[in-house]
Structure formats: C-alpha cells, structure tokens
XYZ file of N, CA and C in Angstrom:
798
model
N 51.225 81.691 -34.941
C 49.477 81.617 -35.110
C 49.324 81.436 -33.839
N 48.125 82.657 -34.184
C 47.439 82.780 -32.874
C 46.818 81.691 -32.039
N 46.313 81.389 -30.641
C 46.294 80.222 -29.747
C 44.243 80.733 -30.079
N 43.985 79.660 -30.265
C 42.744 79.922 -30.680
C 41.586 79.221 -29.573
N 40.525 79.760 -29.468
C 40.193 79.576 -27.923
C 37.955 79.291 -28.302
N 37.684 77.989 -28.212
C 36.450 77.668 -27.916
C 35.647 78.756 -26.579
N 34.524 79.707 -27.077
C 33.925 80.063 -25.267
C 32.461 79.842 -25.634
N 31.741 78.762 -25.092
C 30.492 78.430 -25.193
C 30.101 79.278 -23.960
N 28.487 79.720 -24.514
C 27.502 81.216 -24.288
C 27.955 82.425 -24.296
N 28.858 82.832 -25.403
C 29.656 84.407 -25.440
C 28.872 85.280 -26.117
N 28.048 85.197 -26.218
C 27.529 86.464 -26.794
C 26.790 87.378 -25.916
N 26.491 87.765 -24.701
C 25.990 88.147 -23.405
C 27.191 86.949 -22.386
N 26.567 88.799 -21.373
C 26.957 88.457 -19.802
C 29.097 88.379 -19.709
N 29.214 87.066 -18.723
C 30.128 86.601 -18.838
C 30.539 85.916 -19.564
N 30.351 84.984 -20.638
C 30.461 84.747 -21.652
C 31.679 85.654 -22.713
N 30.644 87.057 -22.883
C 30.951 88.237 -24.183
C 32.114 88.695 -22.901
N 32.356 88.577 -21.249
C 33.605 89.414 -21.132
C 34.619 88.760 -21.188
N 35.372 87.054 -21.071
C 35.570 86.671 -21.627
C 36.804 86.406 -22.424
N 35.578 86.985 -23.605
C 35.618 86.771 -25.037
C 36.826 87.972 -25.856
N 36.238 89.271 -24.957
C 36.918 90.681 -25.127
C 37.911 90.646 -24.316
N 38.689 90.251 -22.878
C 39.633 90.459 -23.027
C 40.470 88.811 -23.605
N 39.616 87.256 -24.022
C 40.544 86.985 -24.851
C 41.593 87.619 -26.151
N 40.713 88.307 -26.559
C 40.824 88.768 -27.985
C 41.585 89.700 -26.913
N 41.928 91.033 -26.415
C 43.011 91.479 -26.443
C 44.727 90.724 -25.833
N 44.209 89.818 -25.846
C 45.573 88.840 -26.406
C 45.756 87.899 -27.526
N 45.232 88.718 -28.449
C 45.227 87.841 -29.844
C 44.450 86.120 -30.115
N 42.808 86.381 -29.272
C 43.200 84.872 -29.578
C 42.219 85.042 -30.680
N 42.199 84.365 -31.955
C 40.918 83.436 -32.401
C 40.142 83.270 -31.966
N 39.386 83.050 -31.781
C 37.587 83.537 -31.000
C 36.870 82.432 -32.334
N 35.729 81.475 -31.090
C 34.236 80.909 -31.603
C 33.781 81.306 -30.149
N 32.886 82.500 -31.034
C 31.574 82.979 -30.695
C 30.238 81.901 -30.279
N 30.365 80.810 -29.024
C 29.184 80.099 -28.861
C 27.814 80.653 -28.822
N 26.958 80.367 -29.233
C 26.045 81.062 -28.837
C 24.340 80.042 -28.733
N 23.255 80.626 -28.465
C 22.106 79.213 -28.580
C 21.402 80.073 -29.268
N 20.675 81.256 -29.490
C 20.308 82.246 -29.888
C 20.316 83.059 -30.201
N 19.915 84.129 -29.875
C 20.604 85.710 -29.763
C 21.891 85.527 -31.080
N 21.533 85.393 -32.313
C 22.872 85.921 -33.592
C 22.800 87.343 -33.493
N 22.130 88.370 -33.176
C 22.576 89.487 -33.085
C 23.223 89.842 -32.061
N 23.493 89.842 -30.559
C 24.424 89.490 -29.722
C 25.645 88.450 -30.061
N 25.547 87.493 -30.736
C 26.910 87.112 -31.135
C 27.923 88.469 -32.332
N 26.811 88.641 -33.046
C 27.888 89.387 -34.200
C 28.131 90.564 -33.956
N 27.388 91.077 -33.208
C 27.744 92.058 -32.339
C 29.353 91.966 -31.502
N 29.125 90.769 -30.539
C 30.343 90.320 -29.578
C 31.677 90.149 -30.459
N 31.397 89.418 -31.883
C 32.640 88.796 -32.454
C 32.877 90.849 -33.131
N 32.316 91.308 -33.616
C 32.974 92.020 -34.427
C 33.649 93.289 -32.854
N 32.892 93.674 -31.906
C 33.776 94.405 -30.289
C 35.200 93.918 -30.515
N 35.187 91.755 -30.444
C 36.701 91.276 -29.972
C 37.636 91.992 -31.037
N 37.020 91.701 -32.105
C 38.272 91.814 -33.438
C 38.136 93.389 -33.320
N 36.949 94.692 -33.131
C 37.902 96.012 -32.729
C 38.590 95.849 -31.845
N 38.935 95.453 -30.724
C 39.603 95.485 -28.680
C 40.510 95.267 -29.644
N 40.258 94.529 -30.265
C 42.569 93.245 -30.280
C 43.267 94.415 -31.089
N 42.687 95.451 -32.346
C 43.066 96.043 -33.474
C 43.278 97.167 -32.609
N 42.769 97.154 -32.089
C 43.561 98.995 -30.705
C 44.703 98.654 -30.210
N 44.515 96.526 -29.325
C 46.186 96.121 -28.831
C 46.732 95.777 -29.838
N 46.182 96.215 -31.036
C 47.238 95.868 -32.213
C 48.126 94.481 -32.484
N 46.365 93.612 -32.512
C 46.408 92.038 -32.952
C 44.984 91.561 -34.300
N 45.397 90.986 -34.018
C 44.892 90.788 -35.189
C 44.216 89.020 -35.293
N 43.353 89.459 -35.367
C 42.043 88.145 -34.802
C 41.373 87.703 -35.250
N 40.692 86.608 -35.702
C 39.625 85.994 -36.553
C 38.184 85.842 -35.450
N 37.136 86.009 -35.198
C 36.173 85.528 -34.179
C 35.248 84.876 -35.045
N 35.437 84.510 -35.339
C 33.248 83.199 -36.211
C 32.283 82.833 -34.783
N 31.149 83.175 -35.212
C 30.049 82.821 -34.722
C 29.707 81.495 -34.671
N 28.961 80.829 -33.618
C 28.510 79.587 -34.364
C 27.095 79.032 -33.313
N 26.104 78.701 -33.036
C 24.935 78.512 -32.922
C 25.200 76.743 -32.420
N 24.690 77.214 -30.892
C 24.687 75.307 -31.222
C 24.068 75.499 -28.977
N 23.115 74.243 -29.192
C 22.556 74.342 -27.600
C 23.726 72.708 -27.060
N 24.492 73.399 -26.238
C 25.274 72.304 -25.809
C 24.448 71.022 -25.554
N 23.413 70.828 -24.542
C 22.857 70.547 -24.092
C 22.309 68.522 -25.451
N 22.442 69.214 -26.622
C 22.396 68.791 -27.591
C 23.879 67.445 -27.848
N 23.846 66.482 -28.227
C 24.740 65.748 -28.439
C 25.215 66.713 -30.017
N 24.519 66.375 -30.834
C 24.727 66.693 -32.026
C 25.183 68.160 -32.906
N 24.511 68.791 -31.204
C 25.114 70.315 -30.985
C 26.779 70.440 -31.232
N 26.929 69.810 -30.313
C 27.975 69.910 -29.522
C 29.316 69.242 -30.599
N 29.454 68.565 -31.451
C 29.674 67.685 -32.334
C 29.992 68.537 -33.418
N 28.539 69.153 -33.540
C 29.025 69.951 -34.305
C 29.689 70.942 -34.051
N 29.672 72.034 -32.831
C 30.123 73.187 -32.747
C 32.000 72.370 -32.436
N 32.563 71.483 -32.507
C 33.938 71.330 -32.110
C 34.346 70.792 -33.694
N 33.589 70.950 -34.100
C 33.738 70.369 -35.976
C 33.369 71.502 -36.660
N 33.021 72.700 -36.399
C 33.026 74.055 -36.836
C 34.704 74.204 -36.403
N 34.941 74.229 -35.067
C 36.330 75.031 -34.480
C 37.343 74.718 -35.457
N 37.298 72.597 -35.005
C 38.447 72.081 -36.553
C 38.607 73.194 -38.255
N 37.547 73.000 -38.479
C 37.467 73.545 -39.274
C 37.641 75.164 -40.011
N 37.763 75.844 -39.245
C 38.043 77.236 -38.928
C 39.619 77.389 -38.552
N 39.353 76.629 -37.527
C 41.053 76.909 -36.941
C 41.858 76.528 -37.477
N 41.059 75.310 -36.982
C 42.432 73.256 -36.957
C 43.335 73.456 -36.197
N 43.051 73.975 -34.562
C 43.825 73.491 -33.332
C 42.449 73.972 -32.344
N 43.071 73.462 -31.304
C 42.021 74.396 -29.918
C 42.849 74.671 -28.602
N 43.319 75.764 -28.033
C 44.129 75.842 -27.638
C 43.934 75.852 -25.526
N 42.241 76.709 -26.007
C 41.274 76.738 -24.600
C 39.776 76.314 -24.934
N 39.747 75.813 -24.328
C 38.051 75.388 -24.364
C 37.319 75.856 -23.067
N 36.292 76.837 -23.098
C 35.763 77.652 -21.392
C 34.133 77.540 -22.108
N 33.724 76.346 -20.535
C 32.639 76.257 -20.525
C 32.109 77.562 -19.737
N 31.411 77.877 -20.463
C 30.529 78.885 -19.760
C 29.087 78.858 -19.501
N 28.395 78.843 -20.419
C 27.370 78.044 -20.763
C 26.679 77.996 -20.022
N 25.407 78.030 -19.088
C 24.531 78.379 -18.668
C 22.779 78.159 -18.397
N 22.354 78.597 -17.593
C 21.338 79.210 -17.473
C 20.241 79.378 -15.717
N 19.848 80.035 -15.631
C 19.250 80.129 -14.047
C 17.734 79.813 -14.483
N 16.876 78.783 -13.474
C 15.226 79.280 -13.614
C 14.674 79.630 -13.865
N 13.697 79.456 -15.192
C 12.566 80.474 -15.548
C 11.869 80.349 -14.270
N 11.772 80.225 -12.540
C 10.395 81.080 -12.015
C 11.166 80.012 -11.272
N 11.699 80.947 -10.170
C 12.056 80.260 -8.651
C 11.171 79.883 -7.711
N 11.459 78.667 -7.652
C 10.255 78.417 -6.876
C 11.441 77.334 -5.827
N 10.612 77.691 -4.806
C 10.708 76.735 -2.762
C 11.144 74.872 -3.521
N 11.881 74.205 -2.745
C 12.575 73.110 -2.701
C 11.342 72.584 -3.054
N 10.092 72.650 -1.427
C 9.271 71.663 -1.112
C 8.134 71.693 -2.466
N 8.216 72.853 -3.716
C 7.582 72.894 -4.402
C 7.828 72.931 -5.715
N 8.949 72.652 -5.815
C 9.982 73.059 -7.631
C 9.447 71.636 -8.101
N 9.147 71.868 -8.959
C 9.119 70.411 -10.583
C 10.517 70.345 -11.096
N 10.266 68.766 -11.304
C 10.974 68.122 -12.205
C 12.044 69.117 -13.836
N 10.576 69.779 -14.369
C 10.617 69.877 -15.892
C 12.194 71.771 -16.022
N 12.276 72.301 -14.970
C 12.973 73.509 -14.179
C 14.378 71.967 -14.579
N 14.125 71.330 -13.094
C 15.605 70.603 -12.854
C 16.100 69.620 -13.762
N 15.262 68.916 -14.858
C 15.804 68.427 -16.396
C 16.988 69.153 -16.899
N 16.219 70.571 -16.618
C 16.466 71.984 -17.734
C 17.373 72.313 -17.785
N 17.533 72.622 -16.574
C 19.155 72.471 -16.085
C 20.529 71.673 -15.572
N 20.247 71.220 -15.226
C 21.205 69.390 -15.501
C 21.322 69.402 -17.167
N 20.682 69.184 -17.559
C 21.112 68.926 -19.953
C 22.138 70.181 -20.058
N 21.423 71.259 -19.669
C 22.844 72.627 -19.904
C 23.781 72.677 -19.469
N 23.400 72.883 -18.138
C 25.259 73.034 -16.792
C 25.642 72.521 -16.689
N 25.003 71.086 -16.626
C 26.763 69.761 -16.320
C 26.401 68.915 -17.843
N 25.289 68.290 -18.305
C 26.321 67.201 -19.519
C 25.906 67.655 -20.509
N 25.926 69.662 -20.347
C 26.927 69.368 -21.647
C 28.036 69.738 -21.764
N 28.577 71.078 -20.556
C 29.796 70.851 -20.908
C 30.534 69.645 -20.304
N 29.986 68.425 -20.126
C 30.045 67.557 -19.416
C 31.518 66.759 -21.105
N 30.322 66.565 -21.471
C 30.495 65.744 -22.445
C 31.328 66.665 -23.749
N 31.477 68.070 -23.958
C 32.211 69.022 -24.733
C 32.930 68.566 -23.996
N 32.996 68.724 -22.905
C 34.629 68.873 -22.901
C 35.706 66.685 -22.804
N 34.617 66.370 -22.770
C 35.190 65.265 -23.672
C 35.842 64.759 -25.096
N 34.733 66.175 -25.676
C 35.411 65.788 -27.118
C 36.436 66.419 -26.909
N 36.560 67.648 -26.709
C 37.473 68.703 -26.884
C 38.746 67.826 -26.336
N 39.039 67.569 -25.042
C 39.577 66.972 -24.456
C 40.229 65.818 -25.308
N 39.913 65.117 -26.492
C 40.174 64.483 -27.320
C 40.696 65.025 -28.082
N 40.391 65.693 -28.961
C 40.531 66.223 -29.848
C 41.959 67.143 -29.151
N 42.032 67.486 -28.251
C 43.823 68.115 -27.842
C 44.185 67.127 -27.407
N 43.991 66.073 -27.278
C 45.471 64.670 -26.768
C 45.898 64.578 -28.073
N 45.312 64.767 -29.348
C 45.280 64.560 -30.800
C 46.592 65.138 -30.497
N 46.029 66.647 -31.028
C 47.253 67.650 -30.903
C 47.857 67.374 -30.129
N 48.488 67.440 -28.797
C 49.684 67.329 -27.858
C 50.631 66.112 -28.806
N 49.930 65.416 -29.351
C 50.398 64.137 -29.649
C 51.792 64.871 -30.955
N 50.499 65.275 -31.664
C 51.135 65.956 -33.007
C 52.605 66.622 -32.507
N 52.132 67.412 -31.812
C 53.350 68.681 -30.565
C 54.430 67.956 -30.632
N 54.150 67.160 -30.203
C 54.992 66.693 -29.173
C 56.037 66.149 -30.397
N 55.252 65.248 -31.058
C 56.280 64.666 -32.526
C 56.532 65.210 -33.402
N 55.819 66.792 -33.719
C 57.275 67.728 -34.387
C 57.737 68.663 -33.385
N 57.349 68.630 -32.429
C 59.069 69.466 -31.780
C 58.900 70.490 -31.875
N 56.971 71.204 -30.950
C 56.139 72.259 -31.457
C 55.504 72.238 -30.254
N 55.597 73.811 -29.834
C 54.835 73.854 -28.317
C 53.334 74.113 -28.163
N 52.380 73.406 -27.394
C 51.063 73.333 -27.583
C 50.656 73.304 -26.044
N 49.957 73.755 -25.526
C 49.969 73.943 -23.780
C 48.445 74.322 -23.619
N 47.889 73.581 -24.345
C 46.136 73.604 -23.711
C 45.376 73.341 -22.644
N 44.135 74.151 -22.303
C 43.900 74.343 -21.669
C 42.726 74.555 -21.606
N 41.859 73.436 -19.907
C 39.986 74.104 -19.935
C 39.839 74.651 -19.059
N 38.918 75.139 -19.281
C 38.123 75.947 -18.259
C 36.211 76.275 -18.044
N 36.118 76.074 -16.351
C 34.668 75.691 -16.567
C 33.885 77.010 -16.065
N 33.340 77.457 -15.890
C 32.914 78.751 -15.644
C 32.033 78.094 -14.113
N 31.422 78.191 -12.941
C 30.914 77.793 -12.552
C 30.205 78.814 -11.098
N 29.818 78.671 -10.055
C 28.974 79.346 -9.300
C 29.403 79.643 -8.043
N 28.954 80.616 -7.278
C 29.231 80.507 -5.528
C 28.143 79.406 -5.463
N 27.171 79.359 -5.712
C 26.333 78.545 -5.582
C 26.508 76.962 -5.739
N 27.850 76.511 -6.430
C 27.630 75.435 -5.995
C 28.281 74.814 -4.426
N 28.305 75.633 -3.706
C 27.823 75.723 -2.181
C 27.335 76.371 -1.458
N 27.117 77.438 -1.597
C 26.128 78.627 -1.261
C 24.569 78.062 -1.539
N 24.333 77.720 -0.878
C 22.234 77.415 -0.471
C 21.562 78.398 -1.354
N 20.307 78.046 -2.050
C 19.949 78.919 -1.758
C 18.120 78.262 -1.891
N 17.516 77.960 -1.141
C 16.160 76.488 -1.147
C 15.423 77.593 -2.052
N 15.145 78.887 -3.162
C 14.674 79.032 -3.995
C 14.517 78.815 -6.030
N 15.924 78.345 -4.886
C 16.451 77.937 -6.752
C 17.299 76.587 -6.282
N 17.107 75.157 -6.102
C 17.440 74.654 -5.728
C 18.182 73.573 -6.355
N 17.049 73.431 -8.002
C 18.696 72.935 -8.857
C 19.337 73.731 -9.544
N 19.262 74.639 -9.533
C 20.657 75.947 -9.797
C 21.635 75.429 -8.640
N 21.477 75.283 -8.026
C 22.712 74.891 -6.850
C 22.959 73.817 -7.428
N 22.256 72.877 -6.861
C 22.524 70.791 -7.634
C 22.606 71.228 -9.092
N 22.696 71.499 -9.702
C 23.499 72.248 -10.863
C 24.746 72.611 -10.937
N 25.183 72.782 -9.886
C 26.632 74.651 -10.065
C 27.392 73.143 -9.209
N 27.495 72.606 -8.336
C 28.097 71.543 -7.471
C 27.908 69.711 -7.951
N 27.106 70.113 -9.063
C 27.809 68.798 -9.871
C 28.647 69.752 -10.462
N 28.481 70.719 -11.947
C 29.771 71.278 -12.395
C 30.511 70.866 -11.709
N 30.671 71.744 -11.030
C 31.914 71.644 -10.359
C 33.095 70.400 -9.975
N 32.625 69.711 -10.128
C 33.404 68.085 -9.488
C 33.930 67.647 -11.665
N 33.032 68.364 -12.495
C 34.103 68.609 -13.918
C 34.661 68.247 -13.027
N 35.794 69.917 -12.615
C 37.117 69.629 -13.190
C 38.762 68.777 -12.641
N 38.324 68.830 -11.478
C 39.197 67.791 -10.617
C 39.690 66.463 -11.190
N 38.117 65.996 -12.003
C 38.128 64.544 -12.783
C 38.431 64.559 -13.468
N 38.293 66.234 -14.566
C 39.491 66.132 -15.954
C 41.040 66.560 -15.976
N 40.641 66.944 -14.746
C 42.222 67.435 -14.285
C 43.152 65.994 -14.125
N 42.770 65.375 -12.739
C 42.919 64.165 -13.297
C 43.452 63.579 -13.951
N 42.988 63.209 -14.685
C 42.506 62.666 -16.398
C 43.347 62.797 -16.978
N 43.564 64.340 -17.139
C 44.517 64.542 -18.121
C 45.996 65.278 -18.083
N 46.093 65.163 -17.153
C 47.640 65.937 -16.843
C 48.744 65.272 -17.667
N 48.065 63.723 -17.459
C 49.764 63.065 -18.015
C 49.571 63.593 -19.833
N 48.634 63.745 -20.156
C 48.989 64.263 -21.716
C 49.010 65.845 -21.668
N 49.469 67.012 -20.999
C 49.790 68.235 -20.574
C 48.735 68.902 -20.701
N 47.628 68.890 -20.339
C 46.802 69.598 -20.090
C 46.140 70.168 -18.901
N 45.613 71.272 -18.977
C 45.256 71.894 -17.750
C 44.269 72.352 -17.680
N 43.653 72.178 -16.094
C 42.327 71.995 -16.763
C 41.796 72.804 -14.884
N 41.099 74.556 -15.214
C 40.700 75.157 -14.260
C 39.154 75.500 -13.598
N 38.727 76.261 -12.525
C 37.232 76.415 -12.484
C 37.146 77.298 -12.511
N 36.609 78.207 -12.197
C 36.988 79.698 -11.870
C 35.496 79.961 -11.820
N 35.564 80.172 -10.606
C 34.150 80.550 -9.378
C 33.720 82.096 -9.138
N 32.436 82.062 -10.253
C 31.518 83.844 -9.879
C 30.927 83.699 -9.029
N 30.451 84.443 -8.635
C 30.426 85.852 -6.742
C 28.768 86.383 -7.806
N 28.682 87.562 -7.073
C 27.261 88.245 -7.676
C 27.951 88.911 -8.588
N 27.141 88.644 -10.322
C 28.475 89.367 -11.454
C 26.799 90.301 -12.295
N 27.054 91.522 -12.282
C 26.331 92.288 -12.998
C 26.196 91.675 -14.581
N 24.681 91.099 -14.410
C 24.717 90.672 -15.562
C 23.059 90.549 -16.361
N 22.525 90.281 -17.348
C 21.358 89.632 -17.149
C 20.472 88.667 -16.334
N 21.482 87.622 -16.580
C 21.045 86.882 -14.820
C 20.339 87.465 -13.715
N 21.208 88.501 -13.280
C 21.282 88.793 -11.684
C 20.656 90.096 -11.993
N 19.777 90.862 -12.581
C 19.186 91.759 -12.745
C 17.789 92.265 -12.632
N 17.655 91.208 -12.857
C 15.921 91.282 -11.381
C 16.346 90.951 -10.181
N 17.572 91.127 -9.818
C 17.792 90.479 -8.525
C 18.941 91.770 -7.613
N 19.436 92.913 -8.699
C 19.707 93.617 -8.877
C 19.651 94.687 -6.909
N 18.376 94.961 -6.594
C 17.814 95.559 -5.259
C 17.904 95.065 -4.733
N 18.331 93.326 -4.637
C 18.355 92.997 -3.706
C 20.057 92.700 -2.739
N 21.093 92.565 -3.958
C 22.207 91.511 -3.449
C 22.882 93.153 -4.064
N 22.481 94.952 -4.091
C 22.893 95.810 -3.609
C 22.616 96.540 -2.259
N 21.808 95.911 -1.927
C 21.224 96.198 -0.248
C 22.343 95.379 0.213
N 22.248 93.723 0.197
C 23.544 92.770 0.788
C 24.559 93.317 0.459
N 25.509 93.832 -0.364
C 26.957 94.251 -0.897
C 27.137 94.850 0.078
N 26.422 95.379 -0.093
C 26.397 97.561 0.975
C 26.093 97.202 2.709
N 25.660 95.594 2.786
C 25.304 95.704 4.595
C 27.489 94.757 4.851
N 27.696 94.634 3.457
C 29.233 93.667 3.853
C 28.634 92.307 3.409
N 28.202 91.664 3.118
C 28.473 90.028 1.848
C 29.716 90.204 1.162
N 29.847 91.025 0.524
C 31.226 90.248 0.582
C 32.257 91.427 0.680
N 33.949 91.579 1.739
C 34.729 91.592 2.129
C 35.046 92.998 0.211
N 35.662 92.777 -0.452
C 35.412 93.977 -1.746
C 33.365 94.354 -2.465
N 33.048 95.733 -1.510
C 32.200 96.445 -1.433
C 31.732 96.632 -2.886
N 31.593 95.602 -3.876
C 31.050 95.981 -4.884
C 30.412 94.649 -5.741
N 29.343 95.075 -6.860
C 29.512 93.848 -7.754
C 31.049 93.634 -8.444
N 30.286 92.501 -9.061
C 32.000 92.082 -10.029
C 30.963 92.315 -11.075
N 32.491 92.000 -12.374
C 31.661 92.891 -13.462
C 32.314 91.308 -14.549
N 31.700 90.775 -15.744
C 32.118 90.225 -16.626
C 33.374 90.398 -17.011
N 34.582 91.544 -16.509
C 35.998 91.559 -17.900
C 35.971 90.824 -16.193
N 35.862 90.823 -14.623
C 36.672 90.383 -14.012
C 37.225 88.798 -13.624
N 35.788 88.275 -14.158
C 36.116 86.782 -14.279
C 37.141 86.375 -15.761
N 36.817 87.325 -16.986
C 37.399 87.653 -18.252
C 39.344 88.030 -18.084
N 38.724 88.604 -17.065
C 40.584 88.469 -16.352
C 41.665 87.340 -16.231
N 40.690 86.721 -14.799
C 41.191 85.163 -14.745
C 41.153 84.023 -15.612
N 40.155 84.135 -16.594
C 40.620 83.334 -17.950
C 41.555 83.671 -18.374
N 41.468 85.101 -18.442
C 43.200 85.496 -19.647
C 44.862 85.071 -18.755
N 44.545 85.071 -17.426
C 45.446 85.454 -17.411
C 46.033 82.709 -17.280
N 44.749 82.459 -17.420
C 45.223 81.136 -17.141
C 45.836 81.162 -19.252
N 45.114 81.748 -19.734
C 45.459 81.634 -21.588
C 46.820 82.453 -21.149
N 47.282 83.452 -21.072
C 49.070 82.977 -21.224
C 49.819 82.595 -20.061
N 49.211 81.459 -19.891
C 49.319 80.182 -18.966
C 50.606 80.897 -18.056
N 50.077 81.386 -16.928
C 50.409 82.771 -15.955
C 50.081 81.101 -14.219
N 49.802 80.265 -15.237
C 49.343 79.303 -13.949
C 50.400 77.505 -13.963
N 51.064 77.380 -15.131
C 51.812 76.522 -15.571
C 51.311 75.048 -14.453
N 51.939 75.437 -13.188
C 52.373 74.688 -12.458
C 50.623 74.098 -11.515
N 50.421 74.571 -12.347
C 48.568 74.617 -11.126
C 47.748 73.936 -11.485
N 47.064 72.489 -11.829
C 45.745 71.865 -12.521
C 44.750 71.680 -11.258
N 43.084 70.980 -11.783
C 42.723 70.354 -10.443
C 42.241 72.180 -9.737
N 42.559 73.394 -10.154
C 42.327 74.702 -8.983
C 41.001 75.719 -9.192
N 40.474 75.728 -7.857
C 39.572 76.299 -7.690
C 39.865 78.008 -8.795
N 39.648 78.596 -8.238
C 39.707 80.089 -8.759
C 38.347 81.277 -8.351
N 38.547 81.605 -7.515
C 37.820 82.355 -6.914
C 37.710 84.166 -7.197
N 36.777 84.306 -8.165
C 36.020 85.580 -8.185
C 34.791 86.253 -7.688
N 34.608 86.573 -6.798
C 33.709 86.708 -5.779
C 33.525 88.043 -4.914
N 35.468 88.283 -4.695
C 35.228 89.740 -4.009
C 34.809 88.815 -2.212
N 35.253 87.956 -2.341
C 36.057 87.428 -0.372
C 35.066 86.787 -0.572
N 33.089 86.615 -0.962
C 32.121 86.101 -0.640
C 32.653 84.681 0.283
N 33.881 83.973 0.134
C 34.202 82.765 0.563
C 34.700 83.016 1.079
N 34.181 84.069 1.505
C 35.720 83.268 3.043
C 35.103 83.653 4.054
N 35.447 83.283 5.354
C 34.377 82.733 6.887
C 35.388 83.700 8.112
N 34.358 84.253 8.091
C 34.510 85.946 9.216
C 33.616 85.245 10.405
N 34.344 86.216 10.994
C 33.587 85.860 12.912
C 34.023 87.389 12.863
C-alpha cells in the first residue's frame, strides 16, 4: 500500500516541487490549493505521469481549502480519510507573503492579521487535526502489528530569523510558525510521530519573481556560499528524505535548504 501525503499549497511553487518528489517515491497525494484549480489539476497530472516514469502507480487528488478557516481544515482531513483512509505525511507548506511590502513604522493591521491567519493559525490547527488522526492510526497499527511511521513537516523560511523591515508581518509569522515543530515534536514523540521543519532560503518561485533582480545581485556578491537560487526541487528532495524515513532518530529538527545562508562568516 502506498504512503499517503497531504501537501497544503501544492498547486505551484515549493508545494508543487514537494509533490513531484513524493510522486517519484510512489506516494499517493492530496494536492491542496486555495484558488487556482487549473494549476492544481496540472500538478496532480504531472505527479501521476512522473510516477509512471519511475514505475510507480499513484493517485493524486486535488482539494480546495483555505487553511485559515476551521471548516476548510476539517473538510481537508475528512477528504483525505475518505480518499485514502490513511495519512503518513502532512506537509504544512501553504503560506502567503504581504500583498504590499511596507515599512514596519507604516504597516497596518490588516496584512498582519491575514499572514498570521494563513501562515500560523492554519498550520497550527491543521497539524492538531492530523496529529489526532495519526495517533489513532498508530494505535491501530500497534494492535495489528503493522508498520506505520507517520511524519509531519512544516515549511518555514529564513525569514524566521532574518529581519526584513519592509515585511515585518511576514517575518513575525514565520518566526511563530517555527515554534510549531518543537511543540509538536515534544508532544508526539511518545506516539512514534516525528516532526520536522524545513527552512528554505531564496527559492525561485512566483513569490520571489518580483525581487529577482535584487537577489541575483546579492547572490552574485556572495549572500549565500552556494552561489545560485534554490529551487522547489531542492526543498522537495529534503521532504522526500523524511518521507523515506532516512532520519528515524531525529525529531524537532530544523533542516536548512538555503545554500548556506544561515552560516555566520568572517
């Protein structure tokens, strides 16, 4: 039986990159999206086709849900139950940037509230729902002597610690999101559920498109030891390693996928 993975915000960008890498492993997928149904359908189709080239047979189902809404989170989990009857991997990837970058001395509350709702509250409570279901599945697996090692991965950002004064709301949201992993790792370890954070750096996506020229220059000047943009595939490979259970004695761990940006250098 295939592993089942639920990826939020999987229609484009990093989420799509993660879905494609998990498809190579033969994971069944729930491709969550907020609004772009065409992109979600394309991602699902591409995942199925890619899996076939790897001699894997998978299902990839799409489901629209705004994770900032309680009812949508519940429907997303219920859909996963109905379609696959199991959840081996939750990937909290969905997130948004400020619609307008504003100096923290001028920024308003509306953008702040939006980012906290989607980037923090959504994954916090979706993880709660998924974790409760995973605990039930762990108990059933133990009783039936079957193997089941579920995992939870949250995609954060170097903005969890790197200050950008023209998007303070985003930095605060990512810093808060970063605490989700140690909290759930500590709570779920007794049930055999490992929890991880992947912290991407400068990744080439639609979100970073408007600042490409700026970061091209900074990367060229040595902002990161590895002198290139990151790709969604880079992040996807890190998630795939977790899905393959290659880090069985690690939980609460932060995995930097940032070209070495986090290194302090003299």
